[in-house]
Amino acid sequence: PSLVGSEMCIRDSSTSPDKIHLENAIEKLQKLIFVNEEQSGLIVVSVLMEDPALASDITNYIADYVKNFISYEQEKEAIKKKEFIYSQMLSAKGDLSESEFKLTNFIKRNPLALGNPDLQLQQGRLAREIEENKKLFGRRIKQLSAIIKDENYIPKGSTSGSVSYTHLRAHE
């Protein structure tokens, strides 16, 4: 059986006596268990039974199930966010390297750009591109550092051995 919303479902459609008893037990339990999600997001589970210990056990079981489910879903979302920010950081690092490469090549090709206003303008644009890419890379590093709790976090499918904060420093 699996919990779906506040209902129990049987996936096996066989009609053995055990299955029939299980289905009857689930139907009876469904009539005794009430789940309500309040506007605040609080989930209230009520179990109506004569035996308070059994009612408490069932309520605690449901509460633990819901807590575990929510934790699992939050962890999945956190992993997705880490992987996304990590890929954005790598992209920003690549953009920064590319803009530095462009400026370096420009200076190698035009060592006497100081006397030419058009070349000075182009060199200034390339330098500003580097500054913007540095800022973006720095922001991605800060975002990644804020969400990574494990220093050696590597997203699934990554080919590098490990990433540490020393590899995640922004260009100064």
mmCIF file of C-alpha atoms in Angstrom:
data_model
loop_
_atom_site.group_PDB
_atom_site.id
_atom_site.type_symbol
_atom_site.label_atom_id
_atom_site.label_comp_id
_atom_site.label_asym_id
_atom_site.label_seq_id
_atom_site.Cartn_x
_atom_site.Cartn_y
_atom_site.Cartn_z
ATOM 1 C CA PRO A 1 0.000 0.000 0.000
ATOM 2 C CA SER A 2 1.082 3.562 -0.608
ATOM 3 C CA LEU A 3 -0.260 6.800 0.818
ATOM 4 C CA VAL A 4 -1.671 9.122 -1.823
ATOM 5 C CA GLY A 5 -2.996 12.385 -0.444
ATOM 6 C CA SER A 6 -4.993 11.153 2.505
ATOM 7 C CA GLU A 7 -6.066 7.893 0.863
ATOM 8 C CA MET A 8 -4.536 4.433 0.887
ATOM 9 C CA CYS A 9 -4.355 2.546 -2.420
ATOM 10 C CA ILE A 10 -3.735 -1.127 -3.076
ATOM 11 C CA ARG A 11 -1.677 -1.704 -6.199
ATOM 12 C CA ASP A 12 -2.133 -5.483 -6.351
ATOM 13 C CA SER A 13 -5.596 -6.384 -7.634
ATOM 14 C CA SER A 14 -5.555 -10.041 -6.559
ATOM 15 C CA THR A 15 -8.497 -11.248 -4.493
ATOM 16 C CA SER A 16 -6.825 -13.522 -1.946
ATOM 17 C CA PRO A 17 -8.435 -13.595 1.516
ATOM 18 C CA ASP A 18 -5.453 -11.683 2.959
ATOM 19 C CA LYS A 19 -5.859 -8.951 0.359
ATOM 20 C CA ILE A 20 -9.569 -8.689 1.064
ATOM 21 C CA HIS A 21 -8.894 -8.378 4.818
ATOM 22 C CA LEU A 22 -6.228 -5.767 4.135
ATOM 23 C CA GLU A 23 -8.611 -3.785 1.925
ATOM 24 C CA ASN A 24 -11.311 -3.962 4.604
ATOM 25 C CA ALA A 25 -8.852 -2.827 7.285
ATOM 26 C CA ILE A 26 -7.708 0.087 5.124
ATOM 27 C CA GLU A 27 -11.319 1.132 4.445
ATOM 28 C CA LYS A 28 -12.066 1.070 8.190
ATOM 29 C CA LEU A 29 -8.909 3.058 8.979
ATOM 30 C CA GLN A 30 -9.728 5.631 6.311
ATOM 31 C CA LYS A 31 -13.018 6.313 8.071
ATOM 32 C CA LEU A 32 -11.167 6.904 11.360
ATOM 33 C CA ILE A 33 -8.311 9.081 10.085
ATOM 34 C CA PHE A 34 -8.757 12.716 9.119
ATOM 35 C CA VAL A 35 -6.011 14.832 7.582
ATOM 36 C CA ASN A 36 -6.451 18.555 7.195
ATOM 37 C CA GLU A 37 -3.957 21.077 5.869
ATOM 38 C CA GLU A 38 -4.523 24.469 7.410
ATOM 39 C CA GLN A 39 -3.991 27.734 5.561
ATOM 40 C CA SER A 40 -0.679 28.183 7.391
ATOM 41 C CA GLY A 41 0.580 24.907 5.921
ATOM 42 C CA LEU A 42 0.256 23.018 9.188
ATOM 43 C CA ILE A 43 -0.987 19.470 8.613
ATOM 44 C CA VAL A 44 -3.388 18.265 11.284
ATOM 45 C CA VAL A 45 -3.875 14.510 11.607
ATOM 46 C CA SER A 46 -6.789 13.249 13.707
ATOM 47 C CA VAL A 47 -7.340 9.580 14.520
ATOM 48 C CA LEU A 48 -10.610 8.598 16.173
ATOM 49 C CA MET A 49 -10.208 5.349 18.133
ATOM 50 C CA GLU A 50 -11.172 3.982 21.512
ATOM 51 C CA ASP A 51 -7.556 3.010 22.284
ATOM 52 C CA PRO A 52 -5.615 6.281 22.798
ATOM 53 C CA ALA A 53 -2.236 4.517 22.507
ATOM 54 C CA LEU A 54 -3.147 3.039 19.114
ATOM 55 C CA ALA A 55 -4.541 6.387 17.958
ATOM 56 C CA SER A 56 -1.300 8.043 19.038
ATOM 57 C CA ASP A 57 0.834 5.407 17.274
ATOM 58 C CA ILE A 58 -1.100 5.830 14.028
ATOM 59 C CA THR A 59 -0.935 9.624 14.251
ATOM 60 C CA ASN A 60 2.808 9.522 14.926
ATOM 61 C CA TYR A 61 3.354 7.098 12.052
ATOM 62 C CA ILE A 62 1.519 9.397 9.649
ATOM 63 C CA ALA A 63 3.372 12.445 11.005
ATOM 64 C CA ASP A 64 6.737 10.712 10.536
ATOM 65 C CA TYR A 65 5.761 9.645 7.020
ATOM 66 C CA VAL A 66 4.793 13.207 6.084
ATOM 67 C CA LYS A 67 7.964 14.661 7.649
ATOM 68 C CA ASN A 68 10.146 12.163 5.791
ATOM 69 C CA PHE A 69 8.336 12.846 2.525
ATOM 70 C CA ILE A 70 8.733 16.614 2.906
ATOM 71 C CA SER A 71 12.413 16.248 3.843
ATOM 72 C CA TYR A 72 13.024 14.050 0.826
ATOM 73 C CA GLU A 73 11.332 16.513 -1.531
ATOM 74 C CA GLN A 74 13.220 19.468 -0.025
ATOM 75 C CA GLU A 75 16.501 17.604 -0.400
ATOM 76 C CA LYS A 76 15.734 16.877 -4.060
ATOM 77 C CA GLU A 77 15.045 20.572 -4.659
ATOM 78 C CA ALA A 78 18.226 21.604 -2.819
ATOM 79 C CA ILE A 79 20.277 19.236 -4.986
ATOM 80 C CA LYS A 80 18.703 20.659 -8.141
ATOM 81 C CA LYS A 81 19.484 24.180 -6.961
ATOM 82 C CA LYS A 82 23.098 23.269 -6.146
ATOM 83 C CA GLU A 83 23.560 21.643 -9.531
ATOM 84 C CA PHE A 84 22.043 24.649 -11.309
ATOM 85 C CA ILE A 85 24.187 27.198 -9.440
ATOM 86 C CA TYR A 86 27.254 25.006 -9.967
ATOM 87 C CA SER A 87 26.631 24.899 -13.729
ATOM 88 C CA GLN A 88 26.054 28.668 -13.753
ATOM 89 C CA MET A 89 29.317 29.180 -11.871
ATOM 90 C CA LEU A 90 31.192 27.031 -14.398
ATOM 91 C CA SER A 91 29.603 28.979 -17.246
ATOM 92 C CA ALA A 92 30.564 32.306 -15.658
ATOM 93 C CA LYS A 93 34.105 31.039 -15.125
ATOM 94 C CA GLY A 94 34.284 30.053 -18.800
ATOM 95 C CA ASP A 95 32.964 33.462 -19.885
ATOM 96 C CA LEU A 96 35.557 35.187 -17.722
ATOM 97 C CA SER A 97 38.384 33.091 -19.146
ATOM 98 C CA GLU A 98 37.174 33.775 -22.669
ATOM 99 C CA SER A 99 37.009 37.542 -22.125
ATOM 100 C CA GLU A 100 40.506 37.525 -20.586
ATOM 101 C CA PHE A 101 41.753 35.557 -23.589
ATOM 102 C CA LYS A 102 40.176 38.108 -25.986
ATOM 103 C CA LEU A 103 41.846 41.049 -24.230
ATOM 104 C CA THR A 104 45.210 39.273 -24.086
ATOM 105 C CA ASN A 105 45.073 38.513 -27.812
ATOM 106 C CA PHE A 106 43.974 42.071 -28.585
ATOM 107 C CA ILE A 107 46.936 43.508 -26.684
ATOM 108 C CA LYS A 108 49.321 41.069 -28.413
ATOM 109 C CA ARG A 109 47.971 42.090 -31.832
ATOM 110 C CA ASN A 110 47.849 45.806 -31.022
ATOM 111 C CA PRO A 111 50.756 46.676 -28.722
ATOM 112 C CA LEU A 112 50.616 50.338 -29.739
ATOM 113 C CA ALA A 113 46.869 50.870 -29.217
ATOM 114 C CA LEU A 114 47.454 53.976 -27.069
ATOM 115 C CA GLY A 115 47.809 56.225 -30.104
ATOM 116 C CA ASN A 116 44.664 54.999 -31.864
ATOM 117 C CA PRO A 117 41.279 56.078 -30.435
ATOM 118 C CA ASP A 118 39.368 53.229 -32.145
ATOM 119 C CA LEU A 119 41.757 50.638 -30.718
ATOM 120 C CA GLN A 120 41.618 52.309 -27.290
ATOM 121 C CA LEU A 121 37.806 52.118 -27.408
ATOM 122 C CA GLN A 122 37.904 48.431 -28.347
ATOM 123 C CA GLN A 123 40.441 47.700 -25.602
ATOM 124 C CA GLY A 124 38.249 49.520 -23.076
ATOM 125 C CA ARG A 125 35.219 47.442 -24.108
ATOM 126 C CA LEU A 126 37.203 44.235 -23.675
ATOM 127 C CA ALA A 127 38.411 45.378 -20.239
ATOM 128 C CA ARG A 128 34.819 46.238 -19.182
ATOM 129 C CA GLU A 129 33.684 42.798 -20.372
ATOM 130 C CA ILE A 130 36.274 41.245 -18.064
ATOM 131 C CA GLU A 131 35.067 43.359 -15.134
ATOM 132 C CA GLU A 132 31.428 42.361 -15.736
ATOM 133 C CA ASN A 133 32.378 38.694 -16.007
ATOM 134 C CA LYS A 134 34.419 38.959 -12.783
ATOM 135 C CA LYS A 135 31.392 40.385 -10.985
ATOM 136 C CA LEU A 136 29.111 37.659 -12.342
ATOM 137 C CA PHE A 137 31.594 34.929 -11.467
ATOM 138 C CA GLY A 138 31.961 36.380 -7.958
ATOM 139 C CA ARG A 139 28.167 36.404 -7.482
ATOM 140 C CA ARG A 140 27.946 32.764 -8.576
ATOM 141 C CA ILE A 141 30.723 31.832 -6.146
ATOM 142 C CA LYS A 142 28.852 33.546 -3.304
ATOM 143 C CA GLN A 143 25.595 31.817 -4.265
ATOM 144 C CA LEU A 144 27.266 28.441 -4.446
ATOM 145 C CA SER A 145 29.145 28.938 -1.187
ATOM 146 C CA ALA A 146 25.896 29.903 0.536
ATOM 147 C CA ILE A 147 24.115 26.696 -0.427
ATOM 148 C CA ILE A 148 26.939 24.165 -0.267
ATOM 149 C CA LYS A 149 27.351 22.586 3.140
ATOM 150 C CA ASP A 150 29.657 19.837 2.006
ATOM 151 C CA GLU A 151 32.966 21.285 0.760
ATOM 152 C CA ASN A 152 33.452 18.388 -1.639
ATOM 153 C CA TYR A 153 30.022 18.550 -3.288
ATOM 154 C CA ILE A 154 30.119 17.501 -6.930
ATOM 155 C CA PRO A 155 26.906 17.315 -8.960
ATOM 156 C CA LYS A 156 26.015 13.990 -10.545
ATOM 157 C CA GLY A 157 27.668 13.497 -13.897
ATOM 158 C CA SER A 158 30.585 15.796 -13.132
ATOM 159 C CA THR A 159 33.936 14.513 -14.280
ATOM 160 C CA SER A 160 36.153 16.382 -11.865
ATOM 161 C CA GLY A 161 37.388 14.635 -8.744
ATOM 162 C CA SER A 162 36.417 17.183 -6.138
ATOM 163 C CA VAL A 163 35.667 20.838 -5.813
ATOM 164 C CA SER A 164 36.894 22.772 -2.825
ATOM 165 C CA TYR A 165 36.439 26.384 -1.876
ATOM 166 C CA THR A 166 39.969 27.138 -3.019
ATOM 167 C CA HIS A 167 38.833 26.308 -6.558
ATOM 168 C CA LEU A 168 35.754 28.496 -6.178
ATOM 169 C CA ARG A 169 37.397 31.823 -5.430
ATOM 170 C CA ALA A 170 36.445 34.685 -7.672
ATOM 171 C CA HIS A 171 39.146 36.474 -9.605
ATOM 172 C CA GLU A 172 40.252 39.470 -7.588
#
